[in-house]
Amino acid sequence: MASYCWSWQRSRDNMCPMRLLNLTRGKLCVFLVLTSFFLLLTCIFASNPPQTCFLNRILASNSTAYMVCACKKIWKMMFARVWGHYRTILSSAKLDPKNHPEHSGKINYECLHTAFGLLDADIFNDSKMLEIEKGVKELNIPITRANRKLVASVNGGLENPSYLVFNSAWNICHARNAIKQFNYPALSGVQRHGRDEDIAFMSILELGQLIRSKVITSEELTGIFLKRLKRYGPVLESVVTITEELAYKQAKQADQLLAKGTYLGPLHGIPYGLKDIIAVPQYKTTWGSESFKDQVLDIEAWVYKRLKSAGAVLVGKLVTGSLAYDDIWFGGRTRNPWNIEEYSTGSSAGPAACTSAGMVPFAIGSETAGSITYPAARCGVTALRPTFGTVGRTGVMSISESLDKLGPFCRSAADCAVVLDYIRGKDPDDLSSRDIPLADPFAVDITKLTVGYLEDAEMDVVQVLRSKGVNMVPFKLNYTVESVQGILNFTMDVDMLAHFDEWQRSHQDDDYEAQDQWPLELRRARVISAVDYVQAQRMRGKLIREVKENFKVNAFIGNATDWERVCMGNLVGFPVIVVPTGFKKISDAPSNDTRRRTTITMGIYAPPDHDHVALALAMAYQSVTDHHKQRPPIDDLGPNDLIPNPPRAVVPPRQLF
């Protein structure tokens, strides 16, 4: 509890003219008796008595008994009022700062009530509030300071994770066994294109086949993507650090292994990027923030270890919005390759923009509340937000232990399945991670699935899946919890503040890139009580139970960026894959010939631990469409189209991601 306001008010010393504090009870009783008789005599002898019913009855009565009774009533009334006032002042004497040397003056009760009001706890009288204040100082604050000293001196939540562990599984005992490795389709007839740009937009499986057949080396491929990162990174403001030395080292190792007859799988020698909240030794991990832009963590993130063991080649640390909030970072604001007058939205801005622009074949991003779905939809890439707990998060900046998820940005759903296969699994240092028993998405029989479609679903997608033999039915996911967005904000903000307590206390938030984002959110979170946080988690449990009861289909499709759905999906922890489904003209186009476009996407949602179902449906859709294969117009915007500086496009009101 914060210290309360005290003020010295000498005028209050004379608040009682008779200085009742100096009266004994006996003197007070004598005073009350004399006062009552004085009032009675005044009523009897006054020439113009007050016209009150009670006094009129006294004056009109000839009964001595009635007069005595009336006198007693007056005495009781006066005693109640004066004695009550005496008790109030006596209580004030107990609260007087003279009796509490730790305070410099008298209590300002208005300030006390304001403080409790901020916690929606203005339910106590003055004496109880002082008891609380005393208890907070004597017990609560020493405990919280000791805890903070031990676990909160380092920002980012990289150490000392909470043991309040969230498990997103709906069925704790799984009937099926986990598939150790997916059975990837064998590609034949893959040829190397003549232009580097054509190579840059090939899928992981295609590039993997070129490397395996030694048509191209990992070192050559790495050089192609390093050039694109250097060329387009500054244009899109999407790259923080190019890891060139490490990339060539890892590429050479991949080539050497292959020369010895060792092939590690489809990610062998494939370049990729990491969102810059994921730690890699000897390279900066900036978290996108001015406060941490020179930070080097001697930590090897679990997801980086997994990709390194698969033979993948890290070519860059890609932009994260500052402290994983939106697309603003210390170096600028990341742009959408499909319309570079727009921003990419969401904190996984770098992974989305770089994958869309062919600067990396795939990238790893993260989501707490929309940071995969929003930028993937804006930039027109296929991206998977897996079931909560699928991918270990050791070495990754934490916002909320019960909400944070890592997932891939790729060219296709098949590529997402490949990457997921290599990064999933139990991380021994991440209490929430699990060995989730996923089936092989390449082996799912979609004709046995019943898939719902929401009112905002793209009907073209419904028709395509129906033509592939999927049973498509209208669907609505019902639940009664109305405060979904509020539950997410409480959970995320309080958890984030616990991880960046020292950052706020040292006023580093004053230097944050966007003051209406984390600084504002976390200042508000400072006065969310532990009771209210727990109540929010109880409401989260109610939401999960209701969603589980009403999830009557194998999967459903709908808008991937509906904010209510984003909040609900992240609180429940179920997976969604974002899939490009088309394009439309940009608003206020400078020319009818512009090649800039607004991407159209959809989300395929599945129950927790059923990522393979969402992946299988997305692969089925992409097997007969080519929206995911289109390339954004970075070099050629089209005739008569120039990007004004500064851009004309109005930045939409931000949302908490």
XYZ file of C-alpha atoms in Angstrom:
657
model
C 0.000 0.000 0.000
C 1.349 3.375 -0.912
C 2.051 5.882 1.828
C -0.917 8.060 2.532
C -1.168 11.804 2.449
C -0.871 13.649 5.744
C -1.299 17.334 6.413
C -0.944 19.536 9.459
C -4.229 21.349 10.015
C -4.030 23.430 13.158
C -7.570 24.710 12.691
C -8.826 21.187 13.383
C -7.433 21.414 16.928
C -10.394 23.636 17.771
C -12.980 21.518 15.952
C -14.873 21.081 19.256
C -15.388 24.396 21.098
C -15.788 22.613 24.445
C -12.639 20.530 23.838
C -14.514 17.352 24.627
C -11.287 15.411 24.687
C -10.528 17.076 28.013
C -13.903 16.128 29.511
C -14.385 13.115 31.701
C -17.471 11.023 31.172
C -18.883 12.346 34.464
C -18.509 15.939 33.384
C -20.089 15.065 30.066
C -23.120 13.515 31.778
C -23.585 16.596 33.979
C -23.381 18.734 30.871
C -26.035 16.645 29.103
C -28.451 16.774 32.078
C -28.130 20.528 32.461
C -28.528 20.990 28.723
C -31.708 18.920 28.589
C -33.323 20.852 31.468
C -32.258 24.109 29.940
C -33.936 23.177 26.644
C -37.090 22.039 28.474
C -37.390 25.294 30.452
C -36.775 27.251 27.275
C -39.622 25.439 25.590
C -41.995 26.064 28.521
C -41.272 29.728 29.078
C -40.566 30.879 25.557
C -43.143 33.376 24.328
C -42.848 32.041 20.785
C -42.020 28.319 21.131
C -40.835 26.426 18.089
C -43.725 24.982 16.117
C -42.583 21.375 16.230
C -45.013 18.587 16.930
C -42.889 17.156 19.695
C -42.488 20.428 21.616
C -46.127 21.363 21.091
C -47.156 18.109 22.742
C -44.884 18.942 25.690
C -46.328 22.426 26.105
C -49.893 21.219 25.689
C -49.541 18.474 28.262
C -50.519 18.955 31.907
C -49.002 15.605 32.847
C -45.860 15.712 34.943
C -45.052 12.138 33.892
C -45.259 13.096 30.249
C -42.980 16.082 30.907
C -40.418 13.824 32.607
C -40.631 11.322 29.759
C -40.095 14.101 27.269
C -37.112 15.309 29.256
C -35.626 11.811 29.099
C -36.117 11.679 25.328
C -34.353 14.999 24.900
C -31.542 13.801 27.166
C -31.149 10.587 25.128
C -31.104 12.532 21.885
C -28.477 14.908 23.152
C -26.421 12.093 24.673
C -26.445 10.149 21.404
C -25.323 13.129 19.398
C -22.747 14.515 21.809
C -21.404 11.150 22.967
C -21.188 10.007 19.347
C -19.219 13.145 18.541
C -17.020 12.472 21.559
C -16.279 8.929 20.343
C -15.419 10.236 16.888
C -12.941 12.678 18.360
C -11.608 10.018 20.701
C -11.024 7.786 17.653
C -9.331 10.688 15.946
C -7.072 11.029 18.944
C -5.972 7.427 18.428
C -5.254 8.257 14.798
C -3.556 11.508 15.654
C -0.034 11.766 14.176
C 1.201 12.694 17.665
C 0.514 9.073 18.579
C 2.161 7.869 15.322
C 5.611 9.446 15.128
C 6.219 7.896 11.715
C 3.842 10.479 10.276
C 4.504 14.188 10.123
C 0.919 15.390 10.411
C -2.713 14.432 10.593
C -4.252 11.932 8.194
C -5.884 13.224 5.064
C -8.761 10.776 4.880
C -9.770 11.955 1.438
C -6.396 10.769 0.161
C -6.829 7.456 1.983
C -10.189 6.855 0.357
C -8.789 7.786 -3.054
C -5.988 5.240 -2.659
C -8.400 2.479 -1.705
C -10.753 3.591 -4.458
C -8.070 2.899 -7.059
C -8.193 -0.721 -5.913
C -12.011 -0.738 -5.872
C -11.632 -1.373 -2.145
C -13.167 1.782 -0.658
C -15.193 -0.325 1.766
C -13.339 0.348 5.018
C -13.828 3.020 7.653
C -10.989 5.289 8.681
C -9.722 3.194 11.572
C -9.669 0.005 9.446
C -7.769 1.781 6.728
C -5.130 2.831 9.230
C -4.906 -0.749 10.496
C -4.368 -1.883 6.896
C -1.724 0.779 6.351
C 0.096 -0.338 9.460
C -0.066 -4.003 8.446
C 1.147 -3.254 4.945
C 4.168 -1.400 6.311
C 4.982 -3.983 8.943
C 4.345 -7.148 6.917
C 3.505 -6.769 3.217
C 6.180 -4.325 2.109
C 9.110 -6.152 3.751
C 7.970 -9.387 2.084
C 7.488 -7.834 -1.355
C 10.832 -6.054 -1.170
C 12.605 -9.257 -0.198
C 10.922 -11.134 -3.051
C 11.716 -8.392 -5.524
C 15.363 -8.356 -4.513
C 15.670 -12.092 -5.123
C 13.728 -12.566 -8.367
C 12.937 -9.203 -9.973
C 16.268 -7.431 -10.238
C 16.713 -8.683 -13.839
C 14.192 -7.667 -16.502
C 12.633 -9.879 -19.144
C 11.405 -12.898 -17.192
C 14.328 -15.038 -18.348
C 14.957 -16.354 -14.840
C 12.819 -17.644 -11.956
C 9.637 -18.587 -13.849
C 6.326 -18.701 -12.026
C 5.221 -22.095 -10.761
C 1.592 -21.244 -11.463
C 1.635 -23.308 -14.661
C -1.112 -23.162 -17.291
C -1.918 -26.384 -19.155
C -4.014 -25.866 -22.277
C -4.820 -29.568 -22.801
C -8.513 -30.462 -22.711
C -7.835 -34.156 -22.240
C -4.957 -34.773 -19.860
C -4.795 -38.481 -20.687
C -4.281 -38.786 -24.433
C -5.358 -41.959 -26.190
C -3.000 -41.592 -29.127
C 0.769 -41.671 -29.080
C 2.876 -38.769 -30.257
C 4.384 -39.116 -33.705
C 8.148 -38.832 -33.404
C 8.506 -37.256 -36.827
C 6.119 -36.295 -39.605
C 6.311 -38.097 -42.926
C 7.160 -35.291 -45.361
C 6.138 -35.593 -48.994
C 8.919 -36.478 -51.430
C 9.391 -33.855 -54.137
C 10.708 -34.781 -57.541
C 11.768 -32.719 -60.497
C 12.740 -29.657 -58.444
C 15.060 -27.484 -60.507
C 17.215 -24.519 -59.670
C 15.943 -21.281 -61.130
C 18.296 -18.933 -62.888
C 17.421 -15.819 -60.925
C 18.211 -15.413 -57.255
C 14.780 -13.880 -56.666
C 13.093 -17.037 -57.959
C 15.203 -19.112 -55.595
C 14.348 -16.774 -52.701
C 10.631 -17.517 -53.066
C 10.926 -21.304 -53.208
C 9.459 -23.353 -50.355
C 11.475 -25.063 -47.645
C 10.768 -28.484 -49.097
C 11.890 -27.315 -52.550
C 15.071 -25.703 -51.241
C 15.767 -28.749 -49.113
C 15.563 -30.946 -52.172
C 18.027 -28.699 -54.035
C 20.496 -28.914 -51.135
C 20.073 -32.647 -50.658
C 20.667 -33.296 -54.366
C 23.641 -30.906 -54.225
C 22.219 -28.667 -56.939
C 22.960 -25.755 -54.625
C 25.084 -25.485 -51.502
C 23.942 -24.082 -48.207
C 26.692 -21.473 -48.485
C 25.370 -20.293 -51.859
C 21.814 -20.183 -50.568
C 22.888 -18.297 -47.464
C 24.629 -15.691 -49.629
C 21.415 -15.105 -51.607
C 19.376 -14.394 -48.502
C 22.070 -12.270 -46.860
C 22.045 -10.009 -49.919
C 18.271 -9.657 -49.722
C 18.399 -8.864 -46.014
C 20.935 -6.112 -46.678
C 18.981 -4.737 -49.618
C 15.414 -4.747 -48.306
C 15.960 -4.627 -44.540
C 16.484 -0.842 -44.476
C 13.522 -0.294 -46.813
C 11.102 -2.254 -44.643
C 12.856 -1.431 -41.341
C 12.544 -5.124 -40.539
C 16.046 -6.309 -39.586
C 17.916 -5.613 -36.358
C 21.098 -7.671 -36.777
C 22.494 -9.618 -39.729
C 24.372 -12.619 -38.322
C 26.637 -12.969 -41.352
C 29.662 -14.538 -39.690
C 27.572 -17.112 -37.842
C 25.492 -17.810 -40.948
C 28.452 -18.680 -43.143
C 29.951 -20.792 -40.361
C 26.748 -22.810 -39.986
C 26.281 -23.069 -43.773
C 29.783 -24.480 -44.226
C 29.134 -26.994 -41.472
C 25.929 -28.073 -43.209
C 27.763 -28.537 -46.509
C 30.540 -30.492 -44.833
C 28.072 -32.854 -43.158
C 26.321 -33.461 -46.449
C 29.648 -34.150 -48.147
C 30.231 -36.843 -45.548
C 26.855 -38.406 -46.291
C 24.981 -36.983 -43.277
C 21.642 -35.356 -44.103
C 19.751 -33.936 -41.119
C 16.393 -33.450 -42.818
C 14.477 -30.810 -44.766
C 15.890 -27.921 -42.689
C 19.479 -28.962 -43.390
C 21.293 -25.866 -44.661
C 18.120 -23.728 -44.881
C 18.533 -20.047 -43.823
C 16.043 -18.506 -41.408
C 15.508 -15.558 -39.042
C 14.578 -15.160 -35.379
C 12.458 -12.510 -33.758
C 14.808 -10.406 -31.657
C 13.387 -11.484 -28.310
C 15.075 -14.887 -28.820
C 18.570 -15.060 -27.350
C 21.601 -16.159 -29.366
C 25.046 -16.045 -27.697
C 27.525 -13.383 -28.886
C 24.812 -11.411 -30.683
C 22.653 -8.602 -29.405
C 19.170 -9.442 -28.229
C 17.625 -5.991 -28.137
C 13.968 -6.799 -27.451
C 13.393 -3.920 -29.899
C 13.891 -1.397 -27.105
C 16.154 1.604 -26.737
C 16.730 0.523 -23.133
C 18.177 -2.843 -24.201
C 19.577 -2.155 -27.671
C 23.140 -3.078 -26.592
C 22.151 -6.140 -24.583
C 24.042 -9.396 -25.244
C 22.684 -12.450 -23.442
C 24.920 -15.426 -22.843
C 21.951 -17.726 -23.339
C 21.151 -20.177 -26.104
C 17.382 -20.162 -26.548
C 15.749 -23.590 -26.691
C 14.162 -22.940 -30.094
C 17.525 -21.838 -31.489
C 19.112 -25.040 -30.184
C 16.436 -27.112 -31.905
C 16.916 -25.393 -35.253
C 20.685 -25.561 -35.002
C 20.510 -29.301 -34.364
C 18.305 -29.610 -37.485
C 21.065 -27.986 -39.554
C 19.252 -24.693 -40.164
C 21.314 -21.521 -40.730
C 20.584 -18.330 -38.780
C 20.991 -15.286 -41.046
C 19.400 -12.538 -38.965
C 17.742 -11.252 -35.832
C 14.506 -9.712 -37.074
C 12.523 -6.790 -35.714
C 10.307 -7.110 -32.712
C 8.171 -4.220 -31.615
C 9.667 -2.656 -28.498
C 9.347 -5.171 -25.667
C 7.153 -7.263 -27.993
C 4.409 -4.648 -28.337
C 3.184 -3.641 -31.818
C 5.549 -2.761 -34.725
C 7.401 0.291 -33.338
C 11.007 -0.337 -32.300
C 14.077 1.739 -31.518
C 15.111 1.802 -35.193
C 11.787 2.838 -36.715
C 8.558 1.110 -37.658
C 8.329 -2.020 -39.795
C 6.460 -1.801 -43.106
C 4.201 -4.155 -45.029
C 5.910 -5.453 -48.231
C 2.561 -5.604 -50.045
C 1.963 -1.922 -49.395
C 5.021 -0.199 -47.969
C 2.977 2.868 -47.152
C 1.405 0.699 -44.424
C 2.942 -0.714 -41.278
C 3.018 -4.419 -40.558
C 1.258 -4.352 -37.157
C 2.015 -6.758 -34.323
C 5.317 -7.273 -32.569
C 6.409 -10.157 -34.853
C 6.688 -7.490 -37.521
C 10.175 -8.486 -38.694
C 9.466 -12.210 -39.179
C 6.272 -11.452 -41.114
C 7.736 -8.736 -43.359
C 10.985 -10.603 -44.061
C 9.218 -13.849 -44.948
C 6.739 -12.018 -47.162
C 9.543 -10.180 -49.014
C 11.608 -13.313 -49.667
C 14.394 -12.219 -47.308
C 14.237 -15.534 -45.437
C 12.509 -18.843 -46.288
C 11.009 -18.916 -42.797
C 11.224 -17.130 -39.452
C 10.247 -17.730 -35.846
C 7.940 -15.215 -34.217
C 5.927 -15.111 -31.025
C 2.421 -14.293 -29.893
C 0.920 -13.307 -26.593
C -2.153 -11.651 -28.080
C -2.103 -11.219 -31.856
C 1.591 -10.851 -32.677
C 1.587 -13.775 -35.103
C -1.923 -13.494 -36.520
C -1.985 -9.746 -37.173
C 1.341 -9.294 -39.027
C 0.839 -12.560 -40.941
C -2.540 -11.331 -42.156
C -1.232 -7.858 -43.017
C 1.869 -9.144 -44.852
C 0.127 -12.056 -46.585
C 2.148 -14.995 -45.278
C 1.193 -18.382 -43.885
C 1.866 -18.544 -40.166
C 1.012 -20.918 -37.331
C 0.218 -19.982 -33.752
C 0.579 -23.438 -32.175
C -1.206 -24.870 -29.185
C 0.101 -23.239 -26.011
C 3.017 -25.283 -24.684
C 4.021 -26.822 -28.022
C 7.335 -24.935 -28.341
C 9.758 -24.328 -25.465
C 10.490 -20.706 -24.541
C 13.737 -20.849 -22.579
C 15.910 -17.886 -23.557
C 12.963 -15.860 -24.863
C 11.813 -12.563 -23.357
C 8.600 -13.254 -21.477
C 5.435 -11.201 -21.353
C 3.183 -13.820 -19.768
C 4.087 -17.406 -18.886
C 0.491 -18.513 -19.487
C 0.053 -16.760 -22.854
C 3.402 -16.607 -24.716
C 3.785 -18.896 -27.740
C 6.438 -19.316 -30.452
C 5.475 -20.188 -34.013
C 6.711 -20.213 -37.630
C 6.138 -17.721 -40.475
C 6.483 -19.540 -43.805
C 5.560 -19.580 -47.491
C 3.052 -22.419 -47.063
C 1.222 -24.612 -44.574
C 3.476 -27.524 -45.518
C 6.511 -25.442 -44.564
C 4.856 -24.568 -41.234
C 4.375 -28.281 -40.569
C 8.048 -28.980 -41.290
C 9.309 -26.215 -38.994
C 6.851 -27.131 -36.235
C 8.051 -30.724 -36.371
C 11.588 -29.630 -35.502
C 10.863 -27.079 -32.803
C 8.085 -28.870 -30.875
C 8.699 -30.925 -27.757
C 9.357 -30.668 -24.048
C 11.778 -27.955 -22.979
C 13.149 -29.045 -19.572
C 13.470 -25.429 -18.407
C 10.005 -24.310 -19.560
C 7.430 -25.580 -17.085
C 4.553 -25.043 -19.517
C 6.049 -26.904 -22.467
C 4.787 -30.400 -23.258
C 5.366 -33.344 -25.541
C 2.076 -32.836 -27.325
C 0.880 -35.981 -29.121
C 0.334 -34.497 -32.572
C -0.656 -36.753 -35.432
C 1.042 -36.437 -38.816
C -0.654 -33.544 -40.670
C 0.480 -35.038 -43.983
C -1.551 -38.174 -43.199
C -4.851 -36.636 -41.997
C -7.923 -37.800 -43.932
C -9.788 -34.510 -44.264
C -12.884 -36.220 -45.720
C -13.613 -37.513 -42.215
C -13.600 -34.017 -40.729
C -16.540 -31.770 -39.914
C -15.460 -28.148 -40.172
C -17.549 -25.179 -39.126
C -17.518 -21.807 -40.807
C -18.319 -18.581 -38.981
C -20.350 -15.698 -40.361
C -17.159 -13.805 -41.287
C -15.553 -16.755 -43.108
C -14.546 -16.392 -46.760
C -17.135 -18.420 -48.687
C -14.641 -19.164 -51.448
C -12.605 -21.044 -48.871
C -15.697 -22.909 -47.716
C -16.392 -24.015 -51.286
C -12.795 -25.117 -51.899
C -12.705 -27.266 -48.767
C -16.132 -28.690 -49.533
C -14.905 -29.651 -52.999
C -12.040 -31.521 -51.313
C -14.543 -33.694 -49.438
C -14.682 -31.813 -46.114
C -18.061 -31.694 -44.373
C -18.595 -27.928 -44.054
C -21.323 -26.694 -41.670
C -22.392 -23.285 -40.337
C -21.001 -22.752 -36.864
C -20.929 -20.334 -33.965
C -18.694 -20.733 -30.924
C -20.851 -19.662 -28.000
C -19.759 -18.634 -24.528
C -21.271 -16.375 -21.862
C -18.121 -14.678 -20.562
C -18.341 -11.029 -21.585
C -15.019 -9.782 -20.263
C -12.685 -11.785 -22.537
C -10.585 -8.788 -23.559
C -10.402 -7.574 -19.970
C -9.255 -10.985 -18.724
C -6.470 -11.012 -21.296
C -5.367 -7.479 -20.427
C -5.288 -8.226 -16.682
C -3.324 -11.437 -17.248
C -0.857 -9.992 -19.722
C -0.267 -6.652 -18.019
C 0.284 -8.009 -14.512
C 2.584 -10.781 -15.759
C 4.523 -8.320 -17.912
C 4.941 -5.922 -14.986
C 6.298 -8.754 -12.839
C 8.950 -9.336 -15.528
C 9.752 -5.628 -15.925
C 9.259 -4.398 -12.370
C 12.789 -2.989 -12.134
C 12.391 -1.313 -15.539
C 9.389 0.637 -14.310
C 10.799 1.411 -10.856
C 13.989 2.812 -12.373
C 11.877 4.990 -14.720
C 13.307 3.432 -17.865
C 9.734 3.426 -19.158
C 10.112 7.187 -19.660
C 12.431 6.399 -22.588
C 10.082 3.881 -24.209
C 9.415 4.342 -27.932
C 5.615 4.756 -27.638
C 4.312 6.147 -24.360
C 0.714 5.059 -25.016
C 1.786 1.415 -25.084
C 3.613 -0.506 -22.324
C 4.308 2.525 -20.075
C 0.611 3.345 -19.824
C -0.494 -0.286 -19.579
C 1.996 -1.196 -16.860
C 1.344 1.885 -14.743
C -2.294 0.876 -14.679
C -1.310 -2.724 -13.893
C 0.492 -1.507 -10.768
C -2.898 -1.061 -9.060
C -4.484 -4.359 -10.134
C -4.810 -6.254 -6.863
C -3.826 -9.885 -6.411
C -7.459 -10.673 -5.619
C -8.663 -9.185 -8.896
C -5.920 -11.008 -10.831
C -7.057 -14.319 -9.350
C -10.686 -13.498 -10.131
C -9.662 -12.890 -13.751
C -8.032 -16.339 -13.845
C -11.210 -17.888 -12.464
C -13.141 -16.211 -15.256
C -10.546 -17.552 -17.692
C -11.280 -21.039 -16.401
C -14.990 -20.491 -16.949
C -14.288 -19.320 -20.506
C -12.164 -22.404 -21.252
C -14.851 -24.759 -19.954
C -17.547 -23.084 -22.040
C -15.424 -23.064 -25.209
C -14.609 -26.739 -24.715
C -18.292 -27.615 -24.285
C -19.313 -25.741 -27.430
C -16.432 -26.734 -29.729
C -18.615 -29.324 -31.497
C -16.591 -29.537 -34.735
C -13.117 -30.789 -35.666
C -12.095 -27.252 -36.675
C -13.637 -23.991 -37.806
C -12.671 -21.171 -40.153
C -13.154 -17.429 -39.810
C -11.471 -14.042 -39.666
C -7.966 -14.408 -38.235
C -7.791 -10.856 -36.864
C -11.108 -10.484 -35.058
C -9.878 -8.985 -31.778
C -12.359 -10.786 -29.536
C -11.410 -14.079 -31.208
C -7.705 -13.328 -30.860
C -8.127 -12.721 -27.122
C -10.334 -15.773 -26.635
C -8.013 -18.067 -28.601
C -4.945 -16.989 -26.672
C -6.668 -17.377 -23.302
C -7.865 -20.872 -24.220
C -4.560 -21.759 -25.893
C -5.830 -23.390 -29.087
C -3.971 -23.222 -32.428
C -4.749 -21.197 -35.536
C -3.048 -21.071 -38.905
C -3.295 -17.877 -40.966
C -3.671 -18.562 -44.694
C -3.644 -16.029 -47.589
C -6.852 -16.286 -49.623
C -6.657 -13.369 -52.058
C -5.976 -9.692 -52.653
C -7.910 -6.491 -53.199
C -7.030 -2.984 -54.312
C -5.629 -0.599 -51.754
C -7.790 2.308 -50.701
C -6.952 5.721 -52.212
C -4.687 4.150 -54.813
C -2.544 6.785 -56.586
C -2.939 4.898 -59.865
C -5.139 2.186 -61.333
C -1.943 0.440 -62.359
C -0.411 0.184 -58.894
C 0.746 -3.286 -57.928
C 0.319 -2.620 -54.251
C -2.400 -4.743 -52.681
C -4.305 -5.400 -49.495
C -4.046 -9.057 -48.590
C -7.073 -11.172 -47.682
C -6.555 -13.998 -45.209
C -8.482 -16.459 -43.096
C -7.826 -18.406 -39.917
C -8.277 -22.145 -39.485
C -8.826 -22.919 -35.803
C -8.579 -26.313 -34.102
C -8.909 -27.551 -30.508
C -5.773 -27.633 -28.343
C -3.322 -30.375 -29.335
C -4.921 -30.654 -32.793
C -2.538 -28.454 -34.756
C -2.254 -31.264 -37.306
C -5.929 -30.802 -38.214
C -5.519 -27.076 -38.919
C -2.330 -27.757 -40.891
C -3.966 -30.510 -42.959
C -6.906 -28.277 -43.907
C -4.588 -25.409 -44.831
C -2.468 -27.707 -46.988
C -5.604 -28.982 -48.716
C -6.689 -25.442 -49.512
C -3.252 -24.399 -50.774
C -2.979 -27.513 -52.950
C -5.523 -25.995 -55.341
C -4.816 -22.259 -54.898
C -1.754 -20.089 -55.400
C -2.393 -16.998 -53.251
C 0.462 -18.023 -50.956
C 2.881 -18.088 -53.904
C 2.430 -14.450 -54.927
C 5.288 -11.974 -54.481
C 4.937 -8.458 -53.076
C 5.885 -5.475 -55.302
C 8.948 -4.216 -53.451
C 11.013 -3.280 -56.532
C 8.167 -2.415 -58.906
C 5.152 -0.641 -57.454
C 3.667 -0.182 -60.896
C 3.257 2.782 -63.291
C 2.596 6.218 -61.810
C 2.938 4.999 -58.242
C 5.366 6.717 -55.931
C 5.375 6.459 -52.140
C 5.134 9.959 -50.669
C 7.443 10.894 -47.857
C 6.005 11.024 -45.284
C 3.381 8.406 -46.241
C -0.214 9.543 -46.617
C -1.653 6.409 -45.076
C -3.281 7.022 -41.721
C -2.022 4.639 -39.062
C -5.075 2.869 -37.584
C -5.654 3.112 -33.839
C -3.315 0.700 -32.163
C -4.483 -2.389 -30.335
C -2.699 -4.248 -27.600
C -0.734 -7.081 -29.121
